[in-house]
mmCIF file of C-alpha atoms in Angstrom:
data_model
loop_
_atom_site.group_PDB
_atom_site.id
_atom_site.type_symbol
_atom_site.label_atom_id
_atom_site.label_comp_id
_atom_site.label_asym_id
_atom_site.label_seq_id
_atom_site.Cartn_x
_atom_site.Cartn_y
_atom_site.Cartn_z
ATOM 1 C CA MET A 1 96.246 40.072 -4.799
ATOM 2 C CA VAL A 2 96.259 40.762 -1.079
ATOM 3 C CA PRO A 3 97.373 44.337 -0.344
ATOM 4 C CA LEU A 4 100.498 44.884 1.697
ATOM 5 C CA SER A 5 98.496 46.617 4.428
ATOM 6 C CA PHE A 6 96.888 43.328 5.425
ATOM 7 C CA TYR A 7 100.248 41.684 5.971
ATOM 8 C CA LEU A 8 101.384 44.679 8.015
ATOM 9 C CA ALA A 9 98.210 44.559 10.105
ATOM 10 C CA LEU A 10 98.723 40.840 10.733
ATOM 11 C CA SER A 11 102.323 41.476 11.700
ATOM 12 C CA ALA A 12 101.415 44.291 14.100
ATOM 13 C CA THR A 13 98.669 42.236 15.717
ATOM 14 C CA LEU A 14 100.981 39.290 16.221
ATOM 15 C CA PHE A 15 103.690 41.559 17.627
ATOM 16 C CA PHE A 16 101.311 42.979 20.187
ATOM 17 C CA ILE A 17 100.065 39.555 21.177
ATOM 18 C CA GLY A 18 103.711 38.698 21.854
ATOM 19 C CA ALA A 19 104.451 41.912 23.718
ATOM 20 C CA PHE A 20 101.271 41.666 25.803
ATOM 21 C CA SER A 21 102.084 38.107 26.743
ATOM 22 C CA PHE A 22 105.676 39.054 27.588
ATOM 23 C CA LEU A 23 104.438 41.721 29.975
ATOM 24 C CA THR A 24 101.695 39.675 31.629
ATOM 25 C CA ARG A 25 102.931 36.084 31.893
ATOM 26 C CA ARG A 26 105.164 35.437 34.891
ATOM 27 C CA ASN A 27 106.794 32.259 33.650
ATOM 28 C CA LEU A 28 110.238 32.271 32.115
ATOM 29 C CA ILE A 29 109.481 29.744 29.362
ATOM 30 C CA MET A 30 106.394 31.662 28.302
ATOM 31 C CA MET A 31 108.440 34.855 28.191
ATOM 32 C CA PHE A 32 110.887 33.171 25.802
ATOM 33 C CA ILE A 33 107.984 31.983 23.666
ATOM 34 C CA SER A 34 106.657 35.546 23.543
ATOM 35 C CA ILE A 35 110.027 36.732 22.257
ATOM 36 C CA GLU A 36 109.813 34.099 19.519
ATOM 37 C CA ILE A 37 106.322 35.302 18.574
ATOM 38 C CA MET A 38 107.587 38.866 18.284
ATOM 39 C CA LEU A 39 110.543 37.811 16.126
ATOM 40 C CA ASN A 40 108.187 35.889 13.849
ATOM 41 C CA SER A 41 105.871 38.847 13.456
ATOM 42 C CA VAL A 42 108.815 40.995 12.368
ATOM 43 C CA ASN A 43 109.735 38.275 9.873
ATOM 44 C CA ILE A 44 106.255 38.448 8.335
ATOM 45 C CA SER A 45 106.591 42.143 7.656
ATOM 46 C CA LEU A 46 110.143 41.750 6.321
ATOM 47 C CA VAL A 47 109.108 39.055 3.831
ATOM 48 C CA ALA A 48 105.989 40.999 2.829
ATOM 49 C CA PHE A 49 107.990 44.150 2.156
ATOM 50 C CA SER A 50 110.503 42.091 0.213
ATOM 51 C CA HIS A 51 107.771 40.643 -1.976
ATOM 52 C CA TYR A 52 105.945 43.884 -2.649
ATOM 53 C CA MET A 53 109.050 45.991 -3.248
ATOM 54 C CA GLN A 54 110.615 43.230 -5.378
ATOM 55 C CA ASP A 55 113.852 43.285 -3.433
ATOM 56 C CA ILE A 56 115.468 40.135 -2.078
ATOM 57 C CA ARG A 57 117.258 41.816 0.857
ATOM 58 C CA GLY A 58 114.282 41.621 3.179
ATOM 59 C CA GLN A 59 114.263 37.852 2.915
ATOM 60 C CA ILE A 60 118.002 37.695 3.631
ATOM 61 C CA LEU A 61 117.413 39.784 6.740
ATOM 62 C CA ALA A 62 114.609 37.404 7.738
ATOM 63 C CA LEU A 63 117.026 34.480 7.308
ATOM 64 C CA PHE A 64 119.516 36.188 9.644
ATOM 65 C CA VAL A 65 116.768 36.796 12.187
ATOM 66 C CA ILE A 66 115.843 33.090 12.156
ATOM 67 C CA ALA A 67 119.466 32.016 12.648
ATOM 68 C CA ILE A 68 120.084 34.445 15.513
ATOM 69 C CA ALA A 69 116.824 33.382 17.176
ATOM 70 C CA GLY A 70 118.145 29.801 17.171
ATOM 71 C CA GLY A 71 121.348 30.853 18.939
ATOM 72 C CA ALA A 72 119.496 33.041 21.431
ATOM 73 C CA VAL A 73 117.128 30.223 22.329
ATOM 74 C CA ALA A 74 120.018 27.833 23.000
ATOM 75 C CA VAL A 75 121.712 30.281 25.389
ATOM 76 C CA GLY A 76 118.432 31.307 27.024
ATOM 77 C CA LEU A 77 117.306 27.759 27.682
ATOM 78 C CA ILE A 78 120.586 26.702 29.314
ATOM 79 C CA ILE A 79 120.373 29.756 31.602
ATOM 80 C CA LEU A 80 116.777 28.801 32.367
ATOM 81 C CA VAL A 81 117.716 25.212 33.274
ATOM 82 C CA LEU A 82 120.492 26.404 35.585
ATOM 83 C CA ALA A 83 118.157 28.932 37.219
ATOM 84 C CA TYR A 84 115.637 26.165 37.782
ATOM 85 C CA ARG A 85 118.303 24.064 39.493
ATOM 86 C CA ASN A 86 119.008 26.898 41.904
ATOM 87 C CA LYS A 87 115.446 27.887 42.748
ATOM 88 C CA LYS A 88 113.308 24.835 41.841
ATOM 89 C CA THR A 89 110.788 27.111 40.170
ATOM 90 C CA LEU A 90 110.393 29.237 37.068
ATOM 91 C CA LYS A 91 108.259 32.003 38.537
ATOM 92 C CA LEU A 92 109.723 35.402 37.814
ATOM 93 C CA GLU A 93 109.140 36.730 41.330
ATOM 94 C CA GLU A 94 111.639 34.250 42.723
ATOM 95 C CA PHE A 95 114.506 35.557 40.624
ATOM 96 C CA LYS A 96 115.441 38.705 42.493
ATOM 97 C CA LEU A 97 118.999 37.393 42.788
ATOM 98 C CA LEU A 98 120.669 35.384 40.082
ATOM 99 C CA ARG A 99 123.347 33.989 42.405
ATOM 100 C CA GLU A 100 122.775 31.364 45.058
ATOM 101 C CA GLU A 101 121.957 32.740 48.462
ATOM 102 C CA MET B 1 92.113 31.929 -4.131
ATOM 103 C CA VAL B 2 95.112 33.760 -2.705
ATOM 104 C CA GLU B 3 92.790 35.981 -0.688
ATOM 105 C CA LEU B 4 91.006 32.967 0.758
ATOM 106 C CA LEU B 5 94.289 31.301 1.675
ATOM 107 C CA PHE B 6 95.568 34.519 3.256
ATOM 108 C CA GLY B 7 92.385 34.804 5.327
ATOM 109 C CA TYR B 8 92.718 31.211 6.493
ATOM 110 C CA PHE B 9 96.381 31.613 7.441
ATOM 111 C CA ALA B 10 95.819 34.953 9.167
ATOM 112 C CA ILE B 11 92.886 33.681 11.240
ATOM 113 C CA VAL B 12 94.709 30.509 12.273
ATOM 114 C CA ILE B 13 97.891 32.436 13.143
ATOM 115 C CA ILE B 14 96.083 34.978 15.310
ATOM 116 C CA THR B 15 93.860 32.470 17.112
ATOM 117 C CA SER B 16 96.633 29.965 17.740
ATOM 118 C CA ALA B 17 98.925 32.704 19.056
ATOM 119 C CA LEU B 18 96.157 33.877 21.386
ATOM 120 C CA PHE B 19 95.462 30.345 22.600
ATOM 121 C CA GLY B 20 99.203 29.749 22.932
ATOM 122 C CA VAL B 21 99.810 32.678 25.236
ATOM 123 C CA THR B 22 96.731 32.101 27.405
ATOM 124 C CA ARG B 23 96.911 28.358 28.211
ATOM 125 C CA LYS B 24 97.982 27.377 31.706
ATOM 126 C CA ASN B 25 99.695 24.155 30.719
ATOM 127 C CA LEU B 26 103.023 24.814 29.049
ATOM 128 C CA VAL B 27 102.845 21.764 26.760
ATOM 129 C CA HIS B 28 99.438 22.803 25.434
ATOM 130 C CA SER B 29 100.610 26.330 24.754
ATOM 131 C CA LEU B 30 103.763 25.059 23.014
ATOM 132 C CA LEU B 31 101.633 22.888 20.735
ATOM 133 C CA TRP B 32 99.472 25.894 19.820
ATOM 134 C CA ILE B 33 102.641 27.848 19.042
ATOM 135 C CA LEU B 34 103.766 24.949 16.845
ATOM 136 C CA LEU B 35 100.549 25.316 14.846
ATOM 137 C CA MET B 36 101.306 29.029 14.511
ATOM 138 C CA PHE B 37 104.825 28.387 13.192
ATOM 139 C CA VAL B 38 103.614 25.905 10.557
ATOM 140 C CA HIS B 39 101.002 28.369 9.307
ATOM 141 C CA LEU B 40 103.617 31.112 9.152
ATOM 142 C CA GLY B 41 105.481 28.838 6.745
ATOM 143 C CA GLY B 42 102.340 28.680 4.620
ATOM 144 C CA LEU B 43 102.126 32.468 4.670
ATOM 145 C CA TYR B 44 105.675 32.678 3.312
ATOM 146 C CA LEU B 45 104.636 30.381 0.464
ATOM 147 C CA LEU B 46 101.934 32.898 -0.447
ATOM 148 C CA LEU B 47 104.648 35.567 -0.609
ATOM 149 C CA ASN B 48 106.737 33.561 -3.125
ATOM 150 C CA ALA B 49 109.427 32.716 -0.570
ATOM 151 C CA GLU B 50 109.677 28.924 -0.796
ATOM 152 C CA PHE B 51 113.141 28.692 0.708
ATOM 153 C CA LEU B 52 112.153 30.768 3.731
ATOM 154 C CA ALA B 53 109.019 28.669 4.185
ATOM 155 C CA MET B 54 111.107 25.518 4.356
ATOM 156 C CA VAL B 55 113.621 27.154 6.701
ATOM 157 C CA GLN B 56 110.757 28.323 8.910
ATOM 158 C CA ILE B 57 109.337 24.815 9.194
ATOM 159 C CA ILE B 58 112.719 23.094 9.664
ATOM 160 C CA VAL B 59 114.279 25.571 12.078
ATOM 161 C CA TYR B 60 111.331 26.891 14.065
ATOM 162 C CA ALA B 61 108.927 23.961 14.080
ATOM 163 C CA GLY B 62 111.638 21.320 13.918
ATOM 164 C CA ALA B 63 114.449 22.636 16.101
ATOM 165 C CA ILE B 64 113.460 25.540 18.344
ATOM 166 C CA LEU B 65 110.065 24.182 19.398
ATOM 167 C CA VAL B 66 111.598 20.759 20.099
ATOM 168 C CA MET B 67 114.217 22.421 22.297
ATOM 169 C CA PHE B 68 111.482 24.170 24.260
ATOM 170 C CA LEU B 69 109.542 20.918 24.620
ATOM 171 C CA PHE B 70 112.648 19.102 25.857
ATOM 172 C CA VAL B 71 113.188 21.729 28.543
ATOM 173 C CA VAL B 72 109.542 21.567 29.609
ATOM 174 C CA PHE B 73 109.766 17.791 29.877
ATOM 175 C CA LEU B 74 113.072 17.935 31.778
ATOM 176 C CA LEU B 75 111.806 20.291 34.456
ATOM 177 C CA ASN B 76 109.127 19.440 36.962
ATOM 178 C CA LEU B 77 106.597 22.234 36.545
ATOM 179 C CA LYS B 78 103.524 20.929 38.351
ATOM 180 C CA GLU B 79 102.993 24.017 40.503
ATOM 181 C CA GLU B 80 103.312 26.401 37.577
ATOM 182 C CA THR B 81 100.362 24.833 35.772
ATOM 183 C CA LYS B 82 98.073 25.569 38.711
ATOM 184 C CA GLU B 83 98.938 29.259 38.820
ATOM 185 C CA PRO B 84 96.374 31.712 37.510
ATOM 186 C CA VAL B 85 97.687 33.245 34.328
ATOM 187 C CA PHE B 86 97.334 36.537 32.512
ATOM 188 C CA ILE B 87 95.744 39.762 33.659
ATOM 189 C CA HIS B 88 92.605 39.228 35.657
ATOM 190 C CA SER B 89 90.969 42.625 35.605
ATOM 191 C CA TRP B 90 88.705 43.277 32.644
ATOM 192 C CA GLN B 91 90.079 46.805 32.318
ATOM 193 C CA GLY B 92 93.555 45.483 31.667
ATOM 194 C CA ARG B 93 92.318 43.140 28.960
ATOM 195 C CA ILE B 94 90.274 45.871 27.265
ATOM 196 C CA TYR B 95 93.174 48.339 27.302
ATOM 197 C CA GLY B 96 95.499 45.710 25.888
ATOM 198 C CA VAL B 97 93.156 44.856 23.034
ATOM 199 C CA LEU B 98 92.550 48.524 22.240
ATOM 200 C CA ILE B 99 96.263 49.296 22.047
ATOM 201 C CA LEU B 100 96.729 46.268 19.816
ATOM 202 C CA LEU B 101 93.953 47.237 17.430
ATOM 203 C CA PHE B 102 95.157 50.823 17.243
ATOM 204 C CA PHE B 103 98.653 49.795 16.230
ATOM 205 C CA ALA B 104 97.419 47.202 13.742
ATOM 206 C CA LEU B 105 95.189 49.709 11.947
ATOM 207 C CA PHE B 106 97.837 52.417 12.132
ATOM 208 C CA GLY B 107 100.331 50.137 10.449
ATOM 209 C CA ALA B 108 97.819 49.032 7.848
ATOM 210 C CA PHE B 109 96.671 52.408 6.589
ATOM 211 C CA THR B 110 99.641 54.737 6.793
ATOM 212 C CA TYR B 111 102.145 52.933 4.612
ATOM 213 C CA LYS B 112 103.016 54.258 1.148
ATOM 214 C CA LYS B 113 105.124 52.357 -1.349
ATOM 215 C CA THR B 114 108.299 54.222 -2.258
ATOM 216 C CA HIS B 115 110.834 51.871 -3.792
ATOM 217 C CA THR B 116 110.903 49.134 -6.435
ATOM 218 C CA GLY B 117 113.853 46.799 -6.723
ATOM 219 C CA SER B 118 115.069 44.592 -9.514
ATOM 220 C CA PHE B 119 114.081 41.159 -8.200
ATOM 221 C CA THR B 120 110.754 40.797 -9.986
ATOM 222 C CA ILE B 121 108.494 37.777 -9.624
ATOM 223 C CA GLU B 122 109.320 36.665 -13.184
ATOM 224 C CA LEU B 123 113.052 36.687 -12.457
ATOM 225 C CA ILE B 124 112.589 34.644 -9.296
ATOM 226 C CA ASP B 125 110.290 32.257 -11.167
ATOM 227 C CA LYS B 126 112.810 31.759 -13.937
ATOM 228 C CA GLN B 127 115.853 31.410 -11.709
ATOM 229 C CA GLY B 128 114.383 29.625 -8.724
ATOM 230 C CA HIS B 129 114.010 31.214 -5.304
ATOM 231 C CA THR B 130 116.832 29.321 -3.624
ATOM 232 C CA LYS B 131 119.302 30.273 -6.335
ATOM 233 C CA THR B 132 118.284 33.920 -6.203
ATOM 234 C CA ILE B 133 118.584 34.172 -2.448
ATOM 235 C CA GLY B 134 121.860 32.217 -2.476
ATOM 236 C CA THR B 135 123.411 34.465 -5.105
ATOM 237 C CA ALA B 136 122.506 37.585 -3.165
ATOM 238 C CA LEU B 137 123.624 36.036 0.130
ATOM 239 C CA PHE B 138 127.037 34.870 -1.025
ATOM 240 C CA ASN B 139 127.891 37.908 -3.122
ATOM 241 C CA GLU B 140 126.446 40.926 -1.448
ATOM 242 C CA TYR B 141 126.180 39.643 2.121
ATOM 243 C CA LEU B 142 129.176 37.337 2.445
ATOM 244 C CA PHE B 143 130.731 39.078 5.446
ATOM 245 C CA PRO B 144 127.500 39.209 7.501
ATOM 246 C CA PHE B 145 127.050 35.544 6.678
ATOM 247 C CA LEU B 146 130.466 34.711 8.122
ATOM 248 C CA ILE B 147 129.712 36.759 11.227
ATOM 249 C CA LEU B 148 126.475 34.792 11.532
ATOM 250 C CA GLY B 149 128.510 31.580 11.585
ATOM 251 C CA PHE B 150 130.558 32.911 14.510
ATOM 252 C CA ILE B 151 127.368 34.002 16.290
ATOM 253 C CA LEU B 152 126.102 30.424 16.018
ATOM 254 C CA LEU B 153 129.457 29.010 17.184
ATOM 255 C CA VAL B 154 129.617 31.082 20.378
ATOM 256 C CA PRO B 155 126.393 29.669 21.979
ATOM 257 C CA LEU B 156 127.615 26.149 21.152
ATOM 258 C CA ILE B 157 130.878 26.706 23.057
ATOM 259 C CA GLY B 158 129.146 28.585 25.873
ATOM 260 C CA VAL B 159 126.529 25.900 26.464
ATOM 261 C CA GLY B 160 129.233 23.234 26.410
ATOM 262 C CA ILE B 161 131.310 25.119 28.994
ATOM 263 C CA VAL B 162 128.346 25.614 31.318
ATOM 264 C CA ALA B 163 127.316 21.944 31.149
ATOM 265 C CA VAL B 164 130.858 20.564 31.628
ATOM 266 C CA ARG B 165 131.701 22.812 34.561
ATOM 267 C CA ARG B 166 128.485 21.824 36.274
ATOM 268 C CA LYS B 167 129.430 18.155 36.025
ATOM 269 C CA ALA B 168 133.015 18.679 37.250
ATOM 270 C CA ASN B 169 131.829 20.398 40.448
ATOM 271 C CA GLY B 170 129.697 17.418 41.346
ATOM 272 C CA THR B 171 126.971 19.649 42.776
ATOM 273 C CA SER B 172 123.530 19.856 41.358
#
């Protein structure tokens, strides 16, 4: 039986990998991927709590998180494609203005 | 056995996430992230959540990652792959790793169990995981589930509107 602490440590490590990458990468696609990593790390801890506390609600919350991540990615990627059409790049420094100049 | 499997999944998840966020080439890093998602599904299997493991593999590895890969293939990102990535000073890396380790150990050793629910492993084994989660979802959480349907409908309409208006203008 793996103790709950190990799952929590894994979740925290993964969350900080995601947060670190979100703060240091300057590419919009990689920033989206970092958000997905962070959402997944939260899901690990939700499912682990649900298993160890013998309560099904954590898994339902994890299911909601997965569904909302799907919707968020769809909206984010269409914004990203339109931004690329305006600027021809995905570097974050270029996006000081979101409208066309 | 479970400990060995947990160690394997944890090591692969951490290393593939690290490789995924440090590669220069976006396709390489997306493939590492795909490996991470599949192993997260395996981790859910260890936690007796079969339905969530399948949803993880279908939705994340099958849908979201494919959407990202489509966007990367649609755009021409040759200059981005030549850029230097990540923090270059050693101090920044060391501080980042120290903060990470501190939070991981803090989370691991300060938690105390306080609450025990009624969904024991035997109940879930007898009833089946999908049935258990479906019963709870459609009885106790019916209204949030309906709201979730609307939340998934709104991006569909929004993306359609953006794409159609772009075509009607004739500018690209």
